[in-house]
Short mmCIF file of C-alpha atoms in Angstrom, two decimals:
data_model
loop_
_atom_site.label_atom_id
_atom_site.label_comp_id
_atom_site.label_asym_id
_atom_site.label_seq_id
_atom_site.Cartn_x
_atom_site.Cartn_y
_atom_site.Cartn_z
CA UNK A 1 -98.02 63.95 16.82
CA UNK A 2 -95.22 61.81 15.74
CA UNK A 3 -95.62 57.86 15.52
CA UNK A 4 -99.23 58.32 16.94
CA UNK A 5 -102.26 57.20 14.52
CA UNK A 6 -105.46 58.53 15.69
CA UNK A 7 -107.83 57.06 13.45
CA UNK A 8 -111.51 58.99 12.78
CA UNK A 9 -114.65 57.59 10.55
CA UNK A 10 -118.16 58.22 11.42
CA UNK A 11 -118.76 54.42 12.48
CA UNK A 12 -116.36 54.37 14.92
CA UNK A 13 -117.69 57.69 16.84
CA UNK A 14 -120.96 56.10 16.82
CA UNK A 15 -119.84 52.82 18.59
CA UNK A 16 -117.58 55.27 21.10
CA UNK A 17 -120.60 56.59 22.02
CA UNK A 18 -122.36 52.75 22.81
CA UNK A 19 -118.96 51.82 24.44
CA UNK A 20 -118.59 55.50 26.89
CA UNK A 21 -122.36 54.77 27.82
CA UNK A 22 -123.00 53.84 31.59
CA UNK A 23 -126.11 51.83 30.45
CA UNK A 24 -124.62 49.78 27.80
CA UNK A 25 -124.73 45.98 28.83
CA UNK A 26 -121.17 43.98 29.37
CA UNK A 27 -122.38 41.54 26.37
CA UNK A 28 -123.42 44.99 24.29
CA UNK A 29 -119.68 46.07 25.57
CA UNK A 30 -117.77 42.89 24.41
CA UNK A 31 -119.41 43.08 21.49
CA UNK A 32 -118.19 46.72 20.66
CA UNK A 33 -114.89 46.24 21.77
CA UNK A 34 -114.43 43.42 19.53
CA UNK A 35 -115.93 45.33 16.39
CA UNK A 36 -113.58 48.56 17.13
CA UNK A 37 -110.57 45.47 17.59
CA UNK A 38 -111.20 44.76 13.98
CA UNK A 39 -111.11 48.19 12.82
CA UNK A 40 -107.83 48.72 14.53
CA UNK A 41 -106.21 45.55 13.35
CA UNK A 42 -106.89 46.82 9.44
CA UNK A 43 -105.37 49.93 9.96
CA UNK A 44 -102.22 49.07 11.96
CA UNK A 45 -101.80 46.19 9.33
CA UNK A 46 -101.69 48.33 5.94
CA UNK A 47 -97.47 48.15 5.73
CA UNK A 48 -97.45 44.57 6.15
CA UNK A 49 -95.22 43.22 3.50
CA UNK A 50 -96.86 40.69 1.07
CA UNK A 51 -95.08 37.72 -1.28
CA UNK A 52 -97.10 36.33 -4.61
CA UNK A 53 -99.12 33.43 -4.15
CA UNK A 54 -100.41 31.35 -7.38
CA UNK A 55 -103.81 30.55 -7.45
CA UNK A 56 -106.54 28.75 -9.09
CA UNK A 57 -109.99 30.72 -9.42
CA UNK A 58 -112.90 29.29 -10.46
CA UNK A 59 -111.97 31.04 -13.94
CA UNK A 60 -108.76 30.77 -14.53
CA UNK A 61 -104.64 30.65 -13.02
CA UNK A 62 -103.78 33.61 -11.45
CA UNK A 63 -101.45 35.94 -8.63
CA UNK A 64 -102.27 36.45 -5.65
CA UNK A 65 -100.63 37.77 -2.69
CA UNK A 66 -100.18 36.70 0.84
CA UNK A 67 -98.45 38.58 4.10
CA UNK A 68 -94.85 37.22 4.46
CA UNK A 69 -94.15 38.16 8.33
CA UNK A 70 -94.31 36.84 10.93
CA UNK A 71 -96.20 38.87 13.42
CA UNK A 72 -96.76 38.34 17.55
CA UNK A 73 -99.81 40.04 18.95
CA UNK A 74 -99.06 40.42 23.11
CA UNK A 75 -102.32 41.22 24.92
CA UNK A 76 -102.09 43.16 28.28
CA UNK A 77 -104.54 41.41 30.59
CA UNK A 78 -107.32 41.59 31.14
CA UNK A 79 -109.21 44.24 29.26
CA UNK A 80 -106.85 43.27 25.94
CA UNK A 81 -109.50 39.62 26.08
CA UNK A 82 -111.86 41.85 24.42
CA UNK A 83 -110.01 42.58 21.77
CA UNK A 84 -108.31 39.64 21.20
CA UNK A 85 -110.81 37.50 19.00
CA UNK A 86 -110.90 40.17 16.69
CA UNK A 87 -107.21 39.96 16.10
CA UNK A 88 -107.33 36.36 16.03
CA UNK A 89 -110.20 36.62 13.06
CA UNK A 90 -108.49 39.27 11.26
CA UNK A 91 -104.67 37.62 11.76
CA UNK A 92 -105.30 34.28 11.85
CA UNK A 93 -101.41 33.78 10.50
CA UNK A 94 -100.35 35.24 13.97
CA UNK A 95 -99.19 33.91 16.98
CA UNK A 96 -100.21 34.99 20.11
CA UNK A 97 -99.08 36.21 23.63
CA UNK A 98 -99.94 37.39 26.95
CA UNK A 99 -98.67 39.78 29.78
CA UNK A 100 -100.64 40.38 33.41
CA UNK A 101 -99.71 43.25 34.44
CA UNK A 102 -101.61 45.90 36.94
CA UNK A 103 -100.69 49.54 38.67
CA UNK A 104 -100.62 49.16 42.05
CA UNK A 105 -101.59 52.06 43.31
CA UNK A 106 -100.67 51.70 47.00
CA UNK A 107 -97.07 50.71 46.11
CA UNK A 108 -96.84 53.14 43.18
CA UNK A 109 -95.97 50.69 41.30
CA UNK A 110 -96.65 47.95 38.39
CA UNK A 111 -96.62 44.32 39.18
CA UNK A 112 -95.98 41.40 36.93
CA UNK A 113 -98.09 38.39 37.63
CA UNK A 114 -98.29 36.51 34.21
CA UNK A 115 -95.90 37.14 30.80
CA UNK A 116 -96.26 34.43 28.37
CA UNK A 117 -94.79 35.16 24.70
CA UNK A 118 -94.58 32.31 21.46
CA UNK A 119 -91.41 31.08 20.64
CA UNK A 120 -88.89 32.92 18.71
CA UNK A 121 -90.16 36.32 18.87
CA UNK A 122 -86.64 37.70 18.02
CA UNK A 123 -86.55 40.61 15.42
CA UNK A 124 -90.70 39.52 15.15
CA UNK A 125 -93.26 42.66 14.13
CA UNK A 126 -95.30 42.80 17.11
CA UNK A 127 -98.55 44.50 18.11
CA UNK A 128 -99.38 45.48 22.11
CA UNK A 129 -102.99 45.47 22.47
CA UNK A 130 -103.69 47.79 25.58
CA UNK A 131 -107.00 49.56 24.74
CA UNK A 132 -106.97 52.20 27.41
CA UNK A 133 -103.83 54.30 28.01
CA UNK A 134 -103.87 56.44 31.08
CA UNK A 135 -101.24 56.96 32.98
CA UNK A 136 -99.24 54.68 30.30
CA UNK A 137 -97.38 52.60 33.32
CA UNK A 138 -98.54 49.58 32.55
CA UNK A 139 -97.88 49.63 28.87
CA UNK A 140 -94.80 51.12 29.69
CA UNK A 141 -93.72 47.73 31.90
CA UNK A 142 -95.07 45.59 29.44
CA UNK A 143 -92.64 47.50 26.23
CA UNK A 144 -89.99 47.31 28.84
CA UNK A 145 -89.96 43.68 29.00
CA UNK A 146 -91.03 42.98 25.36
CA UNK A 147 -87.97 44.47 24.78
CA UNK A 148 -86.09 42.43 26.95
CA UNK A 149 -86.97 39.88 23.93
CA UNK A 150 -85.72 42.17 21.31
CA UNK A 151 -88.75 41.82 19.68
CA UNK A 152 -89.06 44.08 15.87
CA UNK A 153 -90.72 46.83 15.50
CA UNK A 154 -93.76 47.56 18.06
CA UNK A 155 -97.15 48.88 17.46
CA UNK A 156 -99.37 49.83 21.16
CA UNK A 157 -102.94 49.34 20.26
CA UNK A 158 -105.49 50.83 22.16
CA UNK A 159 -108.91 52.36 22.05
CA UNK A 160 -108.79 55.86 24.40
CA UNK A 161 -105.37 57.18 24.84
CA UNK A 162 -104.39 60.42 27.62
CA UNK A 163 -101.67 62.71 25.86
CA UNK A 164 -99.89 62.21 29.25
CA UNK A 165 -99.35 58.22 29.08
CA UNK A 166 -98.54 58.77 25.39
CA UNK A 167 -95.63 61.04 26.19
CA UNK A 168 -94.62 58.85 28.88
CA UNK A 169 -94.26 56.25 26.44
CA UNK A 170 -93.00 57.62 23.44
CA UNK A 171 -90.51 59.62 26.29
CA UNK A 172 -88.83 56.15 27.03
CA UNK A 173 -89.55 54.11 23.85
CA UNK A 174 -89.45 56.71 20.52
CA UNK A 175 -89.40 53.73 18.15
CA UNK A 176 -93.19 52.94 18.73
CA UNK A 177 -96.10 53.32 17.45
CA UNK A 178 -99.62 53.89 18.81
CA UNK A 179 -102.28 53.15 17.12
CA UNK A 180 -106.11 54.72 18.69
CA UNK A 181 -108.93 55.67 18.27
CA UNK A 182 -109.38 59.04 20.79
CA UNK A 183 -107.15 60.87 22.78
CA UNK A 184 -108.90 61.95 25.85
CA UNK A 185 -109.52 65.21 27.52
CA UNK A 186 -107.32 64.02 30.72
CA UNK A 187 -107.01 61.41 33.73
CA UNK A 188 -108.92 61.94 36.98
CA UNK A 189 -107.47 61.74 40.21
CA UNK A 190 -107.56 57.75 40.55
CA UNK A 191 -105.64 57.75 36.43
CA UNK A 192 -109.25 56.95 35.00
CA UNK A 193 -109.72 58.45 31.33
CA UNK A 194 -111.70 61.91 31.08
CA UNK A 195 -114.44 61.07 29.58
CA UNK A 196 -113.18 57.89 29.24
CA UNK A 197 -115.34 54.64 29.66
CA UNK A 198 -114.73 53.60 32.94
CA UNK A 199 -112.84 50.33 33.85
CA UNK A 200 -112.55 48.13 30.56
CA UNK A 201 -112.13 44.70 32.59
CA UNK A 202 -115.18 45.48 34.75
CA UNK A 203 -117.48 46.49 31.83
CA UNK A 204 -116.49 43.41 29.38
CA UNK A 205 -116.76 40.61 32.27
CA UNK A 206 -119.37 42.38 34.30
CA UNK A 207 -117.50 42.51 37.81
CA UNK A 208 -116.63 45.22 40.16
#
């Protein structure tokens, strides 16, 4: 599938199958999330572009290289929080944003509570961490306003992905890319993921 980077190793399936369990605890779940965060910050990070950097090793003058752009990481709250930190260890050169926004299902609608970007994100690489994609309508709100920004190029980021909310958003935005790890069997009849892993906010902060 076009622009879509579904990305398979052994670990990973493993810790899918500690994140899908019912039984797993929410400090067991943070935990996971964070480690699959890191993952999926190396591999939608390889095209970075890099500028030489002198150094001094212990052993002698040499090159080095360090990234050169300037990158914005926007994280859809809430369940994004648990990826976050590993972003923030893995691109500590970054700077950071977030966006609240949540399907209301009695409206049919999404709603915009909270949108808070950096400063001069104009023309900026950035990277939308929404780790499940459903029904895509919330990442699809939060690309629309990014947009609005005229932000660079855009990679989504998630974890579990539906073929239907990836259409939906490569339908109205064909520039992006999505980076995941699984795309699901399907969406229930509330827009959960099939098998899915239930609601990510719930299972990372232990509410209901």
């Amino acid at each position: 599938m076009k622009n879509v980077h579904v990305i398979k190793h052994p670990i990973i399936e493993h810790k899918l199958a500690h994140l899908r369990n019912r039984d797993t605890t929410p400090h067991e779940f943070r935990q996971i999330f964070n480690e699959l965060g890191s993952i999926l910050a190396y591999e939608a990070t390889r095209d970075l572009a890099l500028t030489k950097a002198p150094v001094e090793t212990p052993m002698t003058r040499a090159t080095a290289y360090k990234v050169k752009e300037d990158v914005v990481v926007a994280a859809v709250l809430r369940a994004a929080e648990g990826m976050l930190p590993a972003f923030q260890q893995m691109l500590p050169f970054a700077h950071f944003g977030h966006i609240g926004i949540y399907r209301d299902k009695s409206m049919n609608q999404t709603v915009e509570y909270y949108f808070k970007l950096p400063r001069a994100v104009e023309g900026r690489r950035l990277m939308l961490l929404d780790p499940l994609l459903a029904t895509g309508d919330t990442c699809l709100a939060a690309l629309d306003r990014l947009k609005q920004y005229k932000v660079g190029p855009i990679k989504v980021i998630t974890i579990l992905s539906a073929k239907v909310g990836i259409d939906k958003v490569l339908g109205a935005h064909p520039d992006v890319e999505i980076f995941t790890l699984s795309i699901e069997k399907g969406l229930d009849a509330r827009g959960y993921l099939l098998p899915g892993l239930g609601d990510a906010g719930d299972r990372l902060f232990g509410t209901v």
